[in-house]
Amino acid sequence: EADIYQTPRYLVIGTGKKITLECSQTMGHDKMYWYQQDPGMELHLIHYSYGVNSTEKGDLSSESTVSRIRTEHFPLTLESARPSHTSQYLCASQGLLGTDTQYFGPGTRLTVL
Amino acid sequence: RKEVEQDPGPFNVPEGATVAFNCTYSNSASQSFFWYRQDCRKEPKLLMSVYSSGNEDGRFTAQLNRASQYISLLIRDSKLSDSATYLCVFNSGNTPLVFGKGTRLSVIA
């Protein structure tokens, strides 16, 4: 089993609230990722990081922001949640080599009312 | 041409059947190839890597055809527990993995 954790697993929140989704891994992986996925739909990369103090935007434009202050921690923040942000958010990590397995966390299912 | 294309399915097959999925990719510089499996409302998990010479893991066989730019996954003797979405994945150098949209498989008793 992969040592990558996400909290909370489920979150229901009102419009306009600020939220932070937590992601931590204990594998010492430099590469970390955030994906957004609606039920039955494809994965969309929204942010990634290849190391501390390095973050990049993914293919899908997102109003969220990320930070990477510690190797093991890659939180995602929404300053003002909206119903359009309702989705599943999956965090992943990977070793440095392109052949290294990418491991996913269990996901956070976010509902914004 | 899209970076990666997969038949979305669904493939509905009876138990014990053999089923094959193909996935084409457009970037000839792609270096590493994988098949991931995603169960309903769960996270994707690595099923197997795909090696140039082809590789087998029990009932699963993966093949790579660089000339035609596709990878394939063959599942023999399908089980009910094989029902899932199978994602074709590849990478090119130091860029994020590219995930296909997935092929849905339903194995029926």
mmCIF file with all atom_site columns, C-alpha atoms in Angstrom:
data_model
loop_
_atom_site.group_PDB
_atom_site.id
_atom_site.type_symbol
_atom_site.label_atom_id
_atom_site.label_alt_id
_atom_site.label_comp_id
_atom_site.label_asym_id
_atom_site.label_entity_id
_atom_site.label_seq_id
_atom_site.pdbx_PDB_ins_code
_atom_site.Cartn_x
_atom_site.Cartn_y
_atom_site.Cartn_z
_atom_site.occupancy
_atom_site.B_iso_or_equiv
_atom_site.pdbx_formal_charge
_atom_site.auth_seq_id
_atom_site.auth_comp_id
_atom_site.auth_asym_id
_atom_site.auth_atom_id
_atom_site.pdbx_PDB_model_num
ATOM 1   C CA . GLU A 1 1   ? 0.000   0.000   0.000   1.00 0.00 ? 1   GLU A CA 1
ATOM 2   C CA . ALA A 1 2   ? 1.139   3.517   -0.809  1.00 0.00 ? 2   ALA A CA 1
ATOM 3   C CA . ASP A 1 3   ? 1.998   5.845   2.072   1.00 0.00 ? 3   ASP A CA 1
ATOM 4   C CA . ILE A 1 4   ? 0.103   8.855   0.811   1.00 0.00 ? 4   ILE A CA 1
ATOM 5   C CA . TYR A 1 5   ? -2.715  10.420  2.803   1.00 0.00 ? 5   TYR A CA 1
ATOM 6   C CA . GLN A 1 6   ? -5.402  12.972  2.161   1.00 0.00 ? 6   GLN A CA 1
ATOM 7   C CA . THR A 1 7   ? -7.637  14.799  4.606   1.00 0.00 ? 7   THR A CA 1
ATOM 8   C CA . PRO A 1 8   ? -10.480 15.336  4.837   1.00 0.00 ? 8   PRO A CA 1
ATOM 9   C CA . ARG A 1 9   ? -11.910 12.423  2.862   1.00 0.00 ? 9   ARG A CA 1
ATOM 10  C CA . TYR A 1 10  ? -15.259 14.162  2.512   1.00 0.00 ? 10  TYR A CA 1
ATOM 11  C CA . LEU A 1 11  ? -16.071 17.863  2.857   1.00 0.00 ? 11  LEU A CA 1
ATOM 12  C CA . VAL A 1 12  ? -19.379 19.665  2.470   1.00 0.00 ? 12  VAL A CA 1
ATOM 13  C CA . ILE A 1 13  ? -19.065 23.410  2.724   1.00 0.00 ? 13  ILE A CA 1
ATOM 14  C CA . GLY A 1 14  ? -20.932 26.590  1.888   1.00 0.00 ? 14  GLY A CA 1
ATOM 15  C CA . THR A 1 15  ? -20.141 28.996  -0.932  1.00 0.00 ? 15  THR A CA 1
ATOM 16  C CA . GLY A 1 16  ? -17.479 31.583  -0.171  1.00 0.00 ? 16  GLY A CA 1
ATOM 17  C CA . LYS A 1 17  ? -15.597 29.598  2.452   1.00 0.00 ? 17  LYS A CA 1
ATOM 18  C CA . LYS A 1 18  ? -11.846 29.165  2.321   1.00 0.00 ? 18  LYS A CA 1
ATOM 19  C CA . ILE A 1 19  ? -10.726 25.539  2.341   1.00 0.00 ? 19  ILE A CA 1
ATOM 20  C CA . THR A 1 20  ? -7.441  23.685  2.397   1.00 0.00 ? 20  THR A CA 1
ATOM 21  C CA . LEU A 1 21  ? -7.142  20.086  1.274   1.00 0.00 ? 21  LEU A CA 1
ATOM 22  C CA . GLU A 1 22  ? -4.230  18.288  2.877   1.00 0.00 ? 22  GLU A CA 1
ATOM 23  C CA . CYS A 1 23  ? -1.924  15.780  1.211   1.00 0.00 ? 23  CYS A CA 1
ATOM 24  C CA . SER A 1 24  ? 1.055   14.075  2.822   1.00 0.00 ? 24  SER A CA 1
ATOM 25  C CA . GLN A 1 25  ? 3.367   11.270  1.763   1.00 0.00 ? 25  GLN A CA 1
ATOM 26  C CA . THR A 1 26  ? 6.050   9.445   3.711   1.00 0.00 ? 26  THR A CA 1
ATOM 27  C CA . MET A 1 27  ? 7.904   7.929   0.755   1.00 0.00 ? 27  MET A CA 1
ATOM 28  C CA . GLY A 1 28  ? 10.327  10.821  0.335   1.00 0.00 ? 28  GLY A CA 1
ATOM 29  C CA . HIS A 1 29  ? 9.022   11.497  -3.171  1.00 0.00 ? 29  HIS A CA 1
ATOM 30  C CA . ASP A 1 30  ? 10.085  14.747  -4.793  1.00 0.00 ? 30  ASP A CA 1
ATOM 31  C CA . LYS A 1 31  ? 7.236   14.809  -7.338  1.00 0.00 ? 31  LYS A CA 1
ATOM 32  C CA . MET A 1 32  ? 3.702   15.511  -6.181  1.00 0.00 ? 32  MET A CA 1
ATOM 33  C CA . TYR A 1 33  ? 0.499   16.198  -8.098  1.00 0.00 ? 33  TYR A CA 1
ATOM 34  C CA . TRP A 1 34  ? -3.098  17.345  -7.705  1.00 0.00 ? 34  TRP A CA 1
ATOM 35  C CA . TYR A 1 35  ? -5.819  16.062  -10.006 1.00 0.00 ? 35  TYR A CA 1
ATOM 36  C CA . GLN A 1 36  ? -9.491  16.895  -10.286 1.00 0.00 ? 36  GLN A CA 1
ATOM 37  C CA . GLN A 1 37  ? -11.916 14.191  -11.369 1.00 0.00 ? 37  GLN A CA 1
ATOM 38  C CA . ASP A 1 38  ? -15.680 14.252  -11.705 1.00 0.00 ? 38  ASP A CA 1
ATOM 39  C CA . PRO A 1 39  ? -17.569 10.927  -11.358 1.00 0.00 ? 39  PRO A CA 1
ATOM 40  C CA . GLY A 1 40  ? -17.077 8.716   -14.402 1.00 0.00 ? 40  GLY A CA 1
ATOM 41  C CA . MET A 1 41  ? -14.889 11.297  -16.091 1.00 0.00 ? 41  MET A CA 1
ATOM 42  C CA . GLU A 1 42  ? -11.192 11.626  -16.878 1.00 0.00 ? 42  GLU A CA 1
ATOM 43  C CA . LEU A 1 43  ? -8.440  12.862  -14.587 1.00 0.00 ? 43  LEU A CA 1
ATOM 44  C CA . HIS A 1 44  ? -7.382  16.489  -14.991 1.00 0.00 ? 44  HIS A CA 1
ATOM 45  C CA . LEU A 1 45  ? -3.994  17.652  -13.723 1.00 0.00 ? 45  LEU A CA 1
ATOM 46  C CA . ILE A 1 46  ? -4.387  20.996  -11.943 1.00 0.00 ? 46  ILE A CA 1
ATOM 47  C CA . HIS A 1 47  ? -1.056  21.453  -10.102 1.00 0.00 ? 47  HIS A CA 1
ATOM 48  C CA . TYR A 1 48  ? 2.261   19.713  -9.693  1.00 0.00 ? 48  TYR A CA 1
ATOM 49  C CA . SER A 1 49  ? 5.543   20.133  -7.882  1.00 0.00 ? 49  SER A CA 1
ATOM 50  C CA . TYR A 1 50  ? 8.954   18.613  -8.481  1.00 0.00 ? 50  TYR A CA 1
ATOM 51  C CA . GLY A 1 51  ? 10.414  19.693  -5.171  1.00 0.00 ? 51  GLY A CA 1
ATOM 52  C CA . VAL A 1 52  ? 10.344  22.136  -2.288  1.00 0.00 ? 52  VAL A CA 1
ATOM 53  C CA . ASN A 1 53  ? 9.441   25.694  -3.328  1.00 0.00 ? 53  ASN A CA 1
ATOM 54  C CA . SER A 1 54  ? 8.628   24.533  -6.859  1.00 0.00 ? 54  SER A CA 1
ATOM 55  C CA . THR A 1 55  ? 5.033   24.513  -8.126  1.00 0.00 ? 55  THR A CA 1
ATOM 56  C CA . GLU A 1 56  ? 3.520   24.520  -11.609 1.00 0.00 ? 56  GLU A CA 1
ATOM 57  C CA . LYS A 1 57  ? 0.021   24.754  -13.030 1.00 0.00 ? 57  LYS A CA 1
ATOM 58  C CA . GLY A 1 58  ? -1.345  21.732  -14.793 1.00 0.00 ? 58  GLY A CA 1
ATOM 59  C CA . ASP A 1 59  ? -3.382  21.309  -17.943 1.00 0.00 ? 59  ASP A CA 1
ATOM 60  C CA . LEU A 1 60  ? -6.704  22.332  -16.410 1.00 0.00 ? 60  LEU A CA 1
ATOM 61  C CA . SER A 1 61  ? -7.075  25.905  -15.271 1.00 0.00 ? 61  SER A CA 1
ATOM 62  C CA . SER A 1 62  ? -7.979  26.010  -11.610 1.00 0.00 ? 62  SER A CA 1
ATOM 63  C CA . GLU A 1 63  ? -8.744  28.754  -9.125  1.00 0.00 ? 63  GLU A CA 1
ATOM 64  C CA . SER A 1 64  ? -6.940  26.788  -6.440  1.00 0.00 ? 64  SER A CA 1
ATOM 65  C CA . THR A 1 65  ? -3.387  27.415  -5.259  1.00 0.00 ? 65  THR A CA 1
ATOM 66  C CA . VAL A 1 66  ? -0.754  25.076  -3.838  1.00 0.00 ? 66  VAL A CA 1
ATOM 67  C CA . SER A 1 67  ? 2.410   25.326  -1.785  1.00 0.00 ? 67  SER A CA 1
ATOM 68  C CA . ARG A 1 68  ? 5.360   23.023  -1.221  1.00 0.00 ? 68  ARG A CA 1
ATOM 69  C CA . ILE A 1 69  ? 7.267   24.090  1.860   1.00 0.00 ? 69  ILE A CA 1
ATOM 70  C CA . ARG A 1 70  ? 8.156   20.556  2.924   1.00 0.00 ? 70  ARG A CA 1
ATOM 71  C CA . THR A 1 71  ? 8.890   17.550  0.730   1.00 0.00 ? 71  THR A CA 1
ATOM 72  C CA . GLU A 1 72  ? 6.207   15.418  2.334   1.00 0.00 ? 72  GLU A CA 1
ATOM 73  C CA . HIS A 1 73  ? 3.398   17.982  2.302   1.00 0.00 ? 73  HIS A CA 1
ATOM 74  C CA . PHE A 1 74  ? 1.493   19.475  -0.677  1.00 0.00 ? 74  PHE A CA 1
ATOM 75  C CA . PRO A 1 75  ? -1.687  21.287  0.412   1.00 0.00 ? 75  PRO A CA 1
ATOM 76  C CA . LEU A 1 76  ? -4.239  22.733  -2.002  1.00 0.00 ? 76  LEU A CA 1
ATOM 77  C CA . THR A 1 77  ? -6.214  25.860  -1.095  1.00 0.00 ? 77  THR A CA 1
ATOM 78  C CA . LEU A 1 78  ? -9.403  27.380  -2.446  1.00 0.00 ? 78  LEU A CA 1
ATOM 79  C CA . GLU A 1 79  ? -9.777  30.970  -1.204  1.00 0.00 ? 79  GLU A CA 1
ATOM 80  C CA . SER A 1 80  ? -13.491 31.152  -1.930  1.00 0.00 ? 80  SER A CA 1
ATOM 81  C CA . ALA A 1 81  ? -15.296 27.918  -2.668  1.00 0.00 ? 81  ALA A CA 1
ATOM 82  C CA . ARG A 1 82  ? -18.057 27.853  -5.298  1.00 0.00 ? 82  ARG A CA 1
ATOM 83  C CA . PRO A 1 83  ? -20.487 25.121  -6.400  1.00 0.00 ? 83  PRO A CA 1
ATOM 84  C CA . SER A 1 84  ? -18.429 24.705  -9.607  1.00 0.00 ? 84  SER A CA 1
ATOM 85  C CA . HIS A 1 85  ? -15.571 23.453  -7.394  1.00 0.00 ? 85  HIS A CA 1
ATOM 86  C CA . THR A 1 86  ? -17.610 20.406  -6.416  1.00 0.00 ? 86  THR A CA 1
ATOM 87  C CA . SER A 1 87  ? -15.527 17.416  -7.496  1.00 0.00 ? 87  SER A CA 1
ATOM 88  C CA . GLN A 1 88  ? -13.098 14.770  -6.300  1.00 0.00 ? 88  GLN A CA 1
ATOM 89  C CA . TYR A 1 89  ? -9.540  15.945  -5.708  1.00 0.00 ? 89  TYR A CA 1
ATOM 90  C CA . LEU A 1 90  ? -6.792  13.328  -5.928  1.00 0.00 ? 90  LEU A CA 1
ATOM 91  C CA . CYS A 1 91  ? -3.248  13.850  -4.728  1.00 0.00 ? 91  CYS A CA 1
ATOM 92  C CA . ALA A 1 92  ? -0.385  11.726  -6.067  1.00 0.00 ? 92  ALA A CA 1
ATOM 93  C CA . SER A 1 93  ? 3.356   11.366  -5.621  1.00 0.00 ? 93  SER A CA 1
ATOM 94  C CA . GLN A 1 94  ? 6.167   9.816   -7.613  1.00 0.00 ? 94  GLN A CA 1
ATOM 95  C CA . GLY A 1 95  ? 9.883   9.205   -7.367  1.00 0.00 ? 95  GLY A CA 1
ATOM 96  C CA . LEU A 1 96  ? 12.316  11.133  -9.566  1.00 0.00 ? 96  LEU A CA 1
ATOM 97  C CA . LEU A 1 97  ? 12.631  8.595   -12.376 1.00 0.00 ? 97  LEU A CA 1
ATOM 98  C CA . GLY A 1 98  ? 10.119  8.581   -15.209 1.00 0.00 ? 98  GLY A CA 1
ATOM 99  C CA . THR A 1 99  ? 9.746   4.853   -14.706 1.00 0.00 ? 99  THR A CA 1
ATOM 100 C CA . ASP A 1 100 ? 8.834   5.250   -11.036 1.00 0.00 ? 100 ASP A CA 1
ATOM 101 C CA . THR A 1 101 ? 5.301   4.336   -10.052 1.00 0.00 ? 101 THR A CA 1
ATOM 102 C CA . GLN A 1 102 ? 2.949   7.223   -9.337  1.00 0.00 ? 102 GLN A CA 1
ATOM 103 C CA . TYR A 1 103 ? 0.903   6.566   -6.217  1.00 0.00 ? 103 TYR A CA 1
ATOM 104 C CA . PHE A 1 104 ? -2.444  8.183   -5.531  1.00 0.00 ? 104 PHE A CA 1
ATOM 105 C CA . GLY A 1 105 ? -4.030  9.131   -2.251  1.00 0.00 ? 105 GLY A CA 1
ATOM 106 C CA . PRO A 1 106 ? -7.623  8.095   -1.521  1.00 0.00 ? 106 PRO A CA 1
ATOM 107 C CA . GLY A 1 107 ? -9.002  11.470  -2.589  1.00 0.00 ? 107 GLY A CA 1
ATOM 108 C CA . THR A 1 108 ? -11.107 14.231  -1.070  1.00 0.00 ? 108 THR A CA 1
ATOM 109 C CA . ARG A 1 109 ? -14.690 14.432  -2.218  1.00 0.00 ? 109 ARG A CA 1
ATOM 110 C CA . LEU A 1 110 ? -15.673 18.099  -2.062  1.00 0.00 ? 110 LEU A CA 1
ATOM 111 C CA . THR A 1 111 ? -19.230 19.398  -2.240  1.00 0.00 ? 111 THR A CA 1
ATOM 112 C CA . VAL A 1 112 ? -19.840 23.141  -2.250  1.00 0.00 ? 112 VAL A CA 1
ATOM 113 C CA . LEU A 1 113 ? -23.426 24.150  -1.580  1.00 0.00 ? 113 LEU A CA 1
ATOM 114 C CA . ARG B 2 1   ? -4.497  14.263  -32.827 1.00 0.00 ? 1   ARG B CA 1
ATOM 115 C CA . LYS B 2 2   ? -4.985  13.878  -29.096 1.00 0.00 ? 2   LYS B CA 1
ATOM 116 C CA . GLU B 2 3   ? -1.988  12.895  -26.972 1.00 0.00 ? 3   GLU B CA 1
ATOM 117 C CA . VAL B 2 4   ? -3.553  9.597   -25.995 1.00 0.00 ? 4   VAL B CA 1
ATOM 118 C CA . GLU B 2 5   ? -6.683  7.885   -27.240 1.00 0.00 ? 5   GLU B CA 1
ATOM 119 C CA . GLN B 2 6   ? -8.556  5.012   -25.694 1.00 0.00 ? 6   GLN B CA 1
ATOM 120 C CA . ASP B 2 7   ? -11.858 3.394   -26.609 1.00 0.00 ? 7   ASP B CA 1
ATOM 121 C CA . PRO B 2 8   ? -14.077 4.447   -23.666 1.00 0.00 ? 8   PRO B CA 1
ATOM 122 C CA . GLY B 2 9   ? -16.185 1.290   -23.860 1.00 0.00 ? 9   GLY B CA 1
ATOM 123 C CA . PRO B 2 10  ? -17.951 0.001   -21.942 1.00 0.00 ? 10  PRO B CA 1
ATOM 124 C CA . PHE B 2 11  ? -16.773 -3.473  -22.771 1.00 0.00 ? 11  PHE B CA 1
ATOM 125 C CA . ASN B 2 12  ? -19.330 -5.926  -21.390 1.00 0.00 ? 12  ASN B CA 1
ATOM 126 C CA . VAL B 2 13  ? -17.901 -9.445  -21.382 1.00 0.00 ? 13  VAL B CA 1
ATOM 127 C CA . PRO B 2 14  ? -18.913 -12.727 -19.739 1.00 0.00 ? 14  PRO B CA 1
ATOM 128 C CA . GLU B 2 15  ? -16.792 -14.333 -17.060 1.00 0.00 ? 15  GLU B CA 1
ATOM 129 C CA . GLY B 2 16  ? -13.978 -16.362 -18.544 1.00 0.00 ? 16  GLY B CA 1
ATOM 130 C CA . ALA B 2 17  ? -13.747 -14.286 -21.703 1.00 0.00 ? 17  ALA B CA 1
ATOM 131 C CA . THR B 2 18  ? -10.564 -12.794 -23.102 1.00 0.00 ? 18  THR B CA 1
ATOM 132 C CA . VAL B 2 19  ? -10.668 -9.059  -23.680 1.00 0.00 ? 19  VAL B CA 1
ATOM 133 C CA . ALA B 2 20  ? -8.118  -6.672  -25.161 1.00 0.00 ? 20  ALA B CA 1
ATOM 134 C CA . PHE B 2 21  ? -7.772  -2.899  -24.987 1.00 0.00 ? 21  PHE B CA 1
ATOM 135 C CA . ASN B 2 22  ? -5.625  -0.727  -27.182 1.00 0.00 ? 22  ASN B CA 1
ATOM 136 C CA . CYS B 2 23  ? -4.332  2.757   -26.542 1.00 0.00 ? 23  CYS B CA 1
ATOM 137 C CA . THR B 2 24  ? -2.639  4.990   -29.083 1.00 0.00 ? 24  THR B CA 1
ATOM 138 C CA . TYR B 2 25  ? -0.279  7.851   -28.265 1.00 0.00 ? 25  TYR B CA 1
ATOM 139 C CA . SER B 2 26  ? 0.882   10.703  -30.455 1.00 0.00 ? 26  SER B CA 1
ATOM 140 C CA . ASN B 2 27  ? 4.202   11.671  -28.859 1.00 0.00 ? 27  ASN B CA 1
ATOM 141 C CA . SER B 2 28  ? 6.904   9.513   -30.429 1.00 0.00 ? 28  SER B CA 1
ATOM 142 C CA . ALA B 2 29  ? 9.305   10.645  -27.698 1.00 0.00 ? 29  ALA B CA 1
ATOM 143 C CA . SER B 2 30  ? 7.263   8.812   -25.061 1.00 0.00 ? 30  SER B CA 1
ATOM 144 C CA . GLN B 2 31  ? 9.542   6.685   -22.962 1.00 0.00 ? 31  GLN B CA 1
ATOM 145 C CA . SER B 2 32  ? 7.586   4.923   -20.229 1.00 0.00 ? 32  SER B CA 1
ATOM 146 C CA . PHE B 2 33  ? 4.227   3.231   -20.469 1.00 0.00 ? 33  PHE B CA 1
ATOM 147 C CA . PHE B 2 34  ? 1.830   1.926   -17.870 1.00 0.00 ? 34  PHE B CA 1
ATOM 148 C CA . TRP B 2 35  ? -1.640  0.538   -17.334 1.00 0.00 ? 35  TRP B CA 1
ATOM 149 C CA . TYR B 2 36  ? -3.495  1.767   -14.270 1.00 0.00 ? 36  TYR B CA 1
ATOM 150 C CA . ARG B 2 37  ? -6.753  0.418   -12.915 1.00 0.00 ? 37  ARG B CA 1
ATOM 151 C CA . GLN B 2 38  ? -9.420  2.578   -11.281 1.00 0.00 ? 38  GLN B CA 1
ATOM 152 C CA . ASP B 2 39  ? -12.374 1.094   -9.440  1.00 0.00 ? 39  ASP B CA 1
ATOM 153 C CA . CYS B 2 40  ? -15.579 3.075   -9.119  1.00 0.00 ? 40  CYS B CA 1
ATOM 154 C CA . ARG B 2 41  ? -15.138 6.042   -6.740  1.00 0.00 ? 41  ARG B CA 1
ATOM 155 C CA . LYS B 2 42  ? -11.590 4.946   -5.873  1.00 0.00 ? 42  LYS B CA 1
ATOM 156 C CA . GLU B 2 43  ? -8.143  6.227   -6.742  1.00 0.00 ? 43  GLU B CA 1
ATOM 157 C CA . PRO B 2 44  ? -6.162  4.854   -9.724  1.00 0.00 ? 44  PRO B CA 1
ATOM 158 C CA . LYS B 2 45  ? -3.610  2.158   -8.929  1.00 0.00 ? 45  LYS B CA 1
ATOM 159 C CA . LEU B 2 46  ? -0.767  0.801   -11.021 1.00 0.00 ? 46  LEU B CA 1
ATOM 160 C CA . LEU B 2 47  ? -1.724  -2.446  -12.731 1.00 0.00 ? 47  LEU B CA 1
ATOM 161 C CA . MET B 2 48  ? 1.499   -2.987  -14.637 1.00 0.00 ? 48  MET B CA 1
ATOM 162 C CA . SER B 2 49  ? 4.287   -1.252  -16.471 1.00 0.00 ? 49  SER B CA 1
ATOM 163 C CA . VAL B 2 50  ? 4.655   -1.953  -20.185 1.00 0.00 ? 50  VAL B CA 1
ATOM 164 C CA . TYR B 2 51  ? 8.077   -3.033  -21.410 1.00 0.00 ? 51  TYR B CA 1
ATOM 165 C CA . SER B 2 52  ? 9.382   -2.957  -24.957 1.00 0.00 ? 52  SER B CA 1
ATOM 166 C CA . SER B 2 53  ? 9.543   -6.722  -25.182 1.00 0.00 ? 53  SER B CA 1
ATOM 167 C CA . GLY B 2 54  ? 6.058   -7.159  -23.760 1.00 0.00 ? 54  GLY B CA 1
ATOM 168 C CA . ASN B 2 55  ? 5.355   -8.514  -20.297 1.00 0.00 ? 55  ASN B CA 1
ATOM 169 C CA . GLU B 2 56  ? 2.934   -10.765 -18.508 1.00 0.00 ? 56  GLU B CA 1
ATOM 170 C CA . ASP B 2 57  ? 1.585   -10.819 -14.980 1.00 0.00 ? 57  ASP B CA 1
ATOM 171 C CA . GLY B 2 58  ? -0.722  -13.757 -14.405 1.00 0.00 ? 58  GLY B CA 1
ATOM 172 C CA . ARG B 2 59  ? -3.792  -13.303 -16.580 1.00 0.00 ? 59  ARG B CA 1
ATOM 173 C CA . PHE B 2 60  ? -2.628  -9.881  -17.802 1.00 0.00 ? 60  PHE B CA 1
ATOM 174 C CA . THR B 2 61  ? -0.361  -9.276  -20.784 1.00 0.00 ? 61  THR B CA 1
ATOM 175 C CA . ALA B 2 62  ? 0.891   -5.855  -21.868 1.00 0.00 ? 62  ALA B CA 1
ATOM 176 C CA . GLN B 2 63  ? 2.456   -5.074  -25.211 1.00 0.00 ? 63  GLN B CA 1
ATOM 177 C CA . LEU B 2 64  ? 4.135   -2.022  -26.731 1.00 0.00 ? 64  LEU B CA 1
ATOM 178 C CA . ASN B 2 65  ? 4.299   -1.283  -30.447 1.00 0.00 ? 65  ASN B CA 1
ATOM 179 C CA . ARG B 2 66  ? 6.541   1.730   -30.936 1.00 0.00 ? 66  ARG B CA 1
ATOM 180 C CA . ALA B 2 67  ? 6.291   1.684   -34.740 1.00 0.00 ? 67  ALA B CA 1
ATOM 181 C CA . SER B 2 68  ? 2.519   2.078   -34.641 1.00 0.00 ? 68  SER B CA 1
ATOM 182 C CA . GLN B 2 69  ? 2.556   4.026   -31.357 1.00 0.00 ? 69  GLN B CA 1
ATOM 183 C CA . TYR B 2 70  ? 0.188   1.971   -29.311 1.00 0.00 ? 70  TYR B CA 1
ATOM 184 C CA . ILE B 2 71  ? 0.121   -0.169  -26.223 1.00 0.00 ? 71  ILE B CA 1
ATOM 185 C CA . SER B 2 72  ? -2.270  -2.977  -25.472 1.00 0.00 ? 72  SER B CA 1
ATOM 186 C CA . LEU B 2 73  ? -3.609  -4.864  -22.479 1.00 0.00 ? 73  LEU B CA 1
ATOM 187 C CA . LEU B 2 74  ? -4.930  -8.403  -22.750 1.00 0.00 ? 74  LEU B CA 1
ATOM 188 C CA . ILE B 2 75  ? -6.944  -9.948  -19.937 1.00 0.00 ? 75  ILE B CA 1
ATOM 189 C CA . ARG B 2 76  ? -7.489  -13.698 -20.087 1.00 0.00 ? 76  ARG B CA 1
ATOM 190 C CA . ASP B 2 77  ? -10.117 -15.665 -18.171 1.00 0.00 ? 77  ASP B CA 1
ATOM 191 C CA . SER B 2 78  ? -11.938 -12.514 -17.020 1.00 0.00 ? 78  SER B CA 1
ATOM 192 C CA . LYS B 2 79  ? -13.185 -12.416 -13.429 1.00 0.00 ? 79  LYS B CA 1
ATOM 193 C CA . LEU B 2 80  ? -16.013 -10.364 -11.985 1.00 0.00 ? 80  LEU B CA 1
ATOM 194 C CA . SER B 2 81  ? -13.361 -8.550  -9.944  1.00 0.00 ? 81  SER B CA 1
ATOM 195 C CA . ASP B 2 82  ? -11.710 -7.311  -13.152 1.00 0.00 ? 82  ASP B CA 1
ATOM 196 C CA . SER B 2 83  ? -14.618 -4.883  -13.637 1.00 0.00 ? 83  SER B CA 1
ATOM 197 C CA . ALA B 2 84  ? -13.047 -1.430  -13.504 1.00 0.00 ? 84  ALA B CA 1
ATOM 198 C CA . THR B 2 85  ? -11.769 1.396   -15.680 1.00 0.00 ? 85  THR B CA 1
ATOM 199 C CA . TYR B 2 86  ? -8.359  0.782   -17.234 1.00 0.00 ? 86  TYR B CA 1
ATOM 200 C CA . LEU B 2 87  ? -6.203  3.846   -17.832 1.00 0.00 ? 87  LEU B CA 1
ATOM 201 C CA . CYS B 2 88  ? -3.436  4.001   -20.387 1.00 0.00 ? 88  CYS B CA 1
ATOM 202 C CA . VAL B 2 89  ? -0.541  6.147   -19.094 1.00 0.00 ? 89  VAL B CA 1
ATOM 203 C CA . PHE B 2 90  ? 2.745   7.307   -20.540 1.00 0.00 ? 90  PHE B CA 1
ATOM 204 C CA . ASN B 2 91  ? 5.435   9.896   -19.957 1.00 0.00 ? 91  ASN B CA 1
ATOM 205 C CA . SER B 2 92  ? 8.037   11.739  -21.968 1.00 0.00 ? 92  SER B CA 1
ATOM 206 C CA . GLY B 2 93  ? 11.082  12.810  -20.049 1.00 0.00 ? 93  GLY B CA 1
ATOM 207 C CA . ASN B 2 94  ? 10.646  15.006  -17.016 1.00 0.00 ? 94  ASN B CA 1
ATOM 208 C CA . THR B 2 95  ? 7.013   15.919  -17.605 1.00 0.00 ? 95  THR B CA 1
ATOM 209 C CA . PRO B 2 96  ? 3.915   14.802  -15.717 1.00 0.00 ? 96  PRO B CA 1
ATOM 210 C CA . LEU B 2 97  ? 2.420   11.467  -16.674 1.00 0.00 ? 97  LEU B CA 1
ATOM 211 C CA . VAL B 2 98  ? -0.247  11.651  -19.360 1.00 0.00 ? 98  VAL B CA 1
ATOM 212 C CA . PHE B 2 99  ? -3.381  9.694   -18.490 1.00 0.00 ? 99  PHE B CA 1
ATOM 213 C CA . GLY B 2 100 ? -5.898  8.458   -21.035 1.00 0.00 ? 100 GLY B CA 1
ATOM 214 C CA . LYS B 2 101 ? -9.596  8.869   -20.396 1.00 0.00 ? 101 LYS B CA 1
ATOM 215 C CA . GLY B 2 102 ? -9.902  5.183   -19.584 1.00 0.00 ? 102 GLY B CA 1
ATOM 216 C CA . THR B 2 103 ? -11.718 2.138   -20.913 1.00 0.00 ? 103 THR B CA 1
ATOM 217 C CA . ARG B 2 104 ? -14.564 0.747   -18.826 1.00 0.00 ? 104 ARG B CA 1
ATOM 218 C CA . LEU B 2 105 ? -14.794 -3.006  -18.445 1.00 0.00 ? 105 LEU B CA 1
ATOM 219 C CA . SER B 2 106 ? -17.781 -4.847  -16.997 1.00 0.00 ? 106 SER B CA 1
ATOM 220 C CA . VAL B 2 107 ? -17.418 -8.579  -16.494 1.00 0.00 ? 107 VAL B CA 1
ATOM 221 C CA . ILE B 2 108 ? -20.818 -10.218 -16.260 1.00 0.00 ? 108 ILE B CA 1
ATOM 222 C CA . ALA B 2 109 ? -21.671 -13.490 -14.505 1.00 0.00 ? 109 ALA B CA 1
#
